[in-house]
Coordinates of N, CA, C and O in Angstrom, one line a residue:
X119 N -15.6 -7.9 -10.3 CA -14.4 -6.9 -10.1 C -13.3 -7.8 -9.5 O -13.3 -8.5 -8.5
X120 N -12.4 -7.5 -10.3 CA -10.8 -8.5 -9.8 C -10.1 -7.6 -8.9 O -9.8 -8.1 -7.7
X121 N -9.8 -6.3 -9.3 CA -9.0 -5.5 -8.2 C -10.0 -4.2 -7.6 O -11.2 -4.2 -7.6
X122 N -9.3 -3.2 -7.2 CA -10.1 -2.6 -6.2 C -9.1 -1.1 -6.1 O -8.2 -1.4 -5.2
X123 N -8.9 -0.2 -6.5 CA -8.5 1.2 -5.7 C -8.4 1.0 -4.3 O -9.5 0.5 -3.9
X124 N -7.5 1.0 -3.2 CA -7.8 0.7 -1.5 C -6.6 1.7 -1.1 O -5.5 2.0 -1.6
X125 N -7.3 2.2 0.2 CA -6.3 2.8 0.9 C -5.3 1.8 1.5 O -5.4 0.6 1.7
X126 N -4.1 2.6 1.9 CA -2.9 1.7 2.3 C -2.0 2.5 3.5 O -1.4 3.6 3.2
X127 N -2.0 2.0 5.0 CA -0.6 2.7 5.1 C 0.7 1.7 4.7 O 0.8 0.5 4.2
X128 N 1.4 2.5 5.1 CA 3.0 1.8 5.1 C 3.9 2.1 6.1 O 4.1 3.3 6.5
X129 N 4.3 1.1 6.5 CA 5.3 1.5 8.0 C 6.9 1.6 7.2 O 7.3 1.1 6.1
X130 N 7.7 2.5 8.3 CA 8.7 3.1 8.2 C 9.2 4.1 7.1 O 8.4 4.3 6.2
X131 N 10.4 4.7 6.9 CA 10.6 5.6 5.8 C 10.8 5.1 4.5 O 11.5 4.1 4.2
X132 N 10.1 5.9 3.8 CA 9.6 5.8 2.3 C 10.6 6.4 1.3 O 10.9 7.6 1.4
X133 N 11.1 5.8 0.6 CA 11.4 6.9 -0.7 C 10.2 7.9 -1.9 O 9.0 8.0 -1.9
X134 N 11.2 8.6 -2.6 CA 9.7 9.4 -3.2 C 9.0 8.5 -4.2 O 9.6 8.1 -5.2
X135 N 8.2 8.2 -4.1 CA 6.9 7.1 -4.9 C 6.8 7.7 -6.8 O 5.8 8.0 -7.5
X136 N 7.9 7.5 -7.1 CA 8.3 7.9 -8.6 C 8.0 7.1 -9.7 O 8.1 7.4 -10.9
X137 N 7.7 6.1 -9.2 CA 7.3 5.0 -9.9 C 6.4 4.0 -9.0 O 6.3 4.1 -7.8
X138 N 5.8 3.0 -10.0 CA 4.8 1.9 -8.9 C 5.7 1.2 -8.4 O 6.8 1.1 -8.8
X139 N 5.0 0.3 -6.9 CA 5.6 -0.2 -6.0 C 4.6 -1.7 -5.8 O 3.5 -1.8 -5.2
X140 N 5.6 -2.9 -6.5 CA 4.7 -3.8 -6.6 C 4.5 -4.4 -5.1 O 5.5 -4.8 -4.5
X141 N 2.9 -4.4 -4.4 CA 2.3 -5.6 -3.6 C 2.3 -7.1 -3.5 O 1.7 -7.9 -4.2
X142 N 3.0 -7.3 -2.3 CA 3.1 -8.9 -2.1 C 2.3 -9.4 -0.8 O 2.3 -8.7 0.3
X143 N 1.6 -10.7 -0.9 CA 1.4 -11.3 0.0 C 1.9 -12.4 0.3 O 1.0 -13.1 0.0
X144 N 3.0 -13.1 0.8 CA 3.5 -14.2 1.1 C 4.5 -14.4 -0.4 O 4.4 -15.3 -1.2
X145 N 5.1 -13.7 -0.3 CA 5.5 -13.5 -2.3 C 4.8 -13.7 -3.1 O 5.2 -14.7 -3.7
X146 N 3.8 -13.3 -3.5 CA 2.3 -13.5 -4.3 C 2.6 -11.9 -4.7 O 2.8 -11.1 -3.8
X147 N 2.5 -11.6 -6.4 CA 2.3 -10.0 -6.3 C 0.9 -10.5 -6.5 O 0.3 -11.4 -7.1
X148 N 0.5 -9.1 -5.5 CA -1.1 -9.4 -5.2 C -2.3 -7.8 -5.9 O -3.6 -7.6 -5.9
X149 N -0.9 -7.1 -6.3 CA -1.0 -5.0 -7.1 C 0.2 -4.5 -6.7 O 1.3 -5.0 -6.4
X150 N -0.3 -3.2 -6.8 CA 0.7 -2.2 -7.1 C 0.0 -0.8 -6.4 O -1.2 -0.4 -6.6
X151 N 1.0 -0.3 -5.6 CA 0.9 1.3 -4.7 C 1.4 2.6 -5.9 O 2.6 3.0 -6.2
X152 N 0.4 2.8 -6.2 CA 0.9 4.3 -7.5 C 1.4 5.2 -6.7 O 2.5 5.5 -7.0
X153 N 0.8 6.0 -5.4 CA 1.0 7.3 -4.9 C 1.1 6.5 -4.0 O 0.4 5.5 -3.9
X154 N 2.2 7.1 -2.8 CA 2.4 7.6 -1.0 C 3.2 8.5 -0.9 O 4.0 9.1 -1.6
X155 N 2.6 8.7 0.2 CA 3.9 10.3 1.0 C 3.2 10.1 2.2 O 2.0 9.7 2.5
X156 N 4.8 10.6 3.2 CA 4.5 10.7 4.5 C 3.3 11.9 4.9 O 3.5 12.9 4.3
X157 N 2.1 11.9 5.8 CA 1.6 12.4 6.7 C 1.4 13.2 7.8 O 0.5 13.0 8.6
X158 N 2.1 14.1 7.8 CA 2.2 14.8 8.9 C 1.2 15.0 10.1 O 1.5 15.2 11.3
X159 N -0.5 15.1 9.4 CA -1.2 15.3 10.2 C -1.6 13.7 10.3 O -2.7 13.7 10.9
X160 N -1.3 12.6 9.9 CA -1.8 11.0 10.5 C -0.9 10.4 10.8 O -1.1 9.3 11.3
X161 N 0.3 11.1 10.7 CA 1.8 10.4 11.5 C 1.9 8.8 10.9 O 1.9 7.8 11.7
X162 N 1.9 8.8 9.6 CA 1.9 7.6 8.7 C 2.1 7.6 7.2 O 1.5 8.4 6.5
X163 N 3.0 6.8 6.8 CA 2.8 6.9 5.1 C 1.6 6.7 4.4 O 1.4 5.5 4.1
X164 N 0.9 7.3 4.1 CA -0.3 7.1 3.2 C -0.1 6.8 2.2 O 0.8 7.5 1.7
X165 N -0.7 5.9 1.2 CA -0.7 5.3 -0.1 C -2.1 5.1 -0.8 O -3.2 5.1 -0.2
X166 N -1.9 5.0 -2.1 CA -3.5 4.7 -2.9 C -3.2 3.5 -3.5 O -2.7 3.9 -4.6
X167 N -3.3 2.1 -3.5 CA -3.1 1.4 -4.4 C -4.0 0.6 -4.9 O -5.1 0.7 -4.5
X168 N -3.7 -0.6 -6.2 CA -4.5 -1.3 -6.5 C -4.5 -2.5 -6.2 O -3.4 -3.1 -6.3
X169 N -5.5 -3.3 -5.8 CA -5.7 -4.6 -4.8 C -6.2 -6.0 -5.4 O -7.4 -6.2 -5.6
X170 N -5.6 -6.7 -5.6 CA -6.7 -8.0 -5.8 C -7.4 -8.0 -4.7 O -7.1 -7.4 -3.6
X171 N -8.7 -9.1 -5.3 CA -9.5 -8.9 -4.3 C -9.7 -10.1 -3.6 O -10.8 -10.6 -3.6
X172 N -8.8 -10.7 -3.0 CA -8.9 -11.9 -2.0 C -7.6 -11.2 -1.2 O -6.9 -11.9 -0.3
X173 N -7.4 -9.8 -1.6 CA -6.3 -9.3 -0.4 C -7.0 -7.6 0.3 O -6.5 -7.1 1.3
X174 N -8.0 -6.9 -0.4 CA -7.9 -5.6 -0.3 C -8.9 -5.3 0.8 O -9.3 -4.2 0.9
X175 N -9.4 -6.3 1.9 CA -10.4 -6.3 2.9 C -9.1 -5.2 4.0 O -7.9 -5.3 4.1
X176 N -9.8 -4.3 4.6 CA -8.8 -3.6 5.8 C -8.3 -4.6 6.9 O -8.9 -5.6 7.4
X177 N -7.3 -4.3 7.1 CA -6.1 -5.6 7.9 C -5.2 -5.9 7.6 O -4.2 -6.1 8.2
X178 N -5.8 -6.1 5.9 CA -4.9 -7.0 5.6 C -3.3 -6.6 5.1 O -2.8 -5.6 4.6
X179 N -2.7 -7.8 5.5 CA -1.2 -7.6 6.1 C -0.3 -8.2 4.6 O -0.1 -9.3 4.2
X180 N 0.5 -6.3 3.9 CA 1.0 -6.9 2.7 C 2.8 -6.5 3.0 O 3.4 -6.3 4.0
X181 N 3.2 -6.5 1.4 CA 4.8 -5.6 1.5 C 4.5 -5.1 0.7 O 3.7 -5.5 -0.1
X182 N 5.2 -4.0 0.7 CA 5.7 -3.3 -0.8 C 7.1 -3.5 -1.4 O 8.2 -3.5 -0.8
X183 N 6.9 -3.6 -2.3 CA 8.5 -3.3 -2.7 C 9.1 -1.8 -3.3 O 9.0 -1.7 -4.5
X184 N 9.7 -1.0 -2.8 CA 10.0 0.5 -3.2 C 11.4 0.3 -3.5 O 12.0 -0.7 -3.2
X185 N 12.0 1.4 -4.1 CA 13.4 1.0 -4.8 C 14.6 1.4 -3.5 O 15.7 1.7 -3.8
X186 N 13.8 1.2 -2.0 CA 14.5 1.1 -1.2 C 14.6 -0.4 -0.1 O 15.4 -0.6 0.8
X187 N 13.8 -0.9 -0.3 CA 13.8 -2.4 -0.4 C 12.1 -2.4 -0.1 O 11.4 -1.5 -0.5
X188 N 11.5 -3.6 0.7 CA 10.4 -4.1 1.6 C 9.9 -3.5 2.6 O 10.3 -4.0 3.7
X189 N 9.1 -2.7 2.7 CA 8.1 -2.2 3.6 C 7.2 -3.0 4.1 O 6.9 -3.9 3.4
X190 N 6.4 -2.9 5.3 CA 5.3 -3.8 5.5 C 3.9 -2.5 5.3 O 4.0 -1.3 5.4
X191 N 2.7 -3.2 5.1 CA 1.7 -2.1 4.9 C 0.5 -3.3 5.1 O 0.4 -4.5 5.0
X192 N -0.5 -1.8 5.6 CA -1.5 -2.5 6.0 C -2.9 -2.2 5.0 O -3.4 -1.1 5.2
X193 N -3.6 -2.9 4.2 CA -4.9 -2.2 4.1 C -5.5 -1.5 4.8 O -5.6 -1.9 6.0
X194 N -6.4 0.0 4.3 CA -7.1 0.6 5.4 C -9.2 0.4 5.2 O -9.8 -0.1 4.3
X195 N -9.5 0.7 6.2 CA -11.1 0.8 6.1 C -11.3 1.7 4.9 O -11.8 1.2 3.8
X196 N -11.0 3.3 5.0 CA -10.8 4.3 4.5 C -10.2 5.2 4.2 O -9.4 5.4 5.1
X197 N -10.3 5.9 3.3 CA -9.6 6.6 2.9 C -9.1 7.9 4.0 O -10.1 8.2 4.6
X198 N -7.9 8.7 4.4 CA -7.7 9.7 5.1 C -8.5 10.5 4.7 O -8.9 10.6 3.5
X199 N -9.3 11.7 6.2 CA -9.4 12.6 5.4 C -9.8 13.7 6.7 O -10.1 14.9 6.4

């Protein structure tokens, strides 16, 4: 298995997730966040994205690129719920 489905937050404000939002590590695209939206009850942007897998361990420290610039995001253990 190369990539991986993984939970994701994202820090700070989001535009609406209308399109994919390509993942970087060190400028490496590393995937892509299909769905986020803010959380009201986790007080965080929640995202679902797709991971290579030498990046999708929980911790780990990416960007997104959204058509509002660079977000930072973190892989999660699990999924909200």
């Amino acid at each position: 298995v190369e990539r991986m489905i993984r939970p994701i937050a994202i820090e700070g404000r989001i535009p609406i997730c209308d399109r994919s939002w390509k993942l970087y590590s060190k400028n490496k695209e590393v995937g892509c966040i299909s769905r986020a939206v803010y959380s009201p009850d986790f007080k965080t942007n929640v995202a679902i994205g797709i991971v290579a897998k030498n990046y999708w361990h929980a911790g780990t420290l990416l960007d997104v690129l959204t058509q509002d610039g660079l977000r930072k995001a973190t892989v999660q253990e699990n999924f909200w719920n």
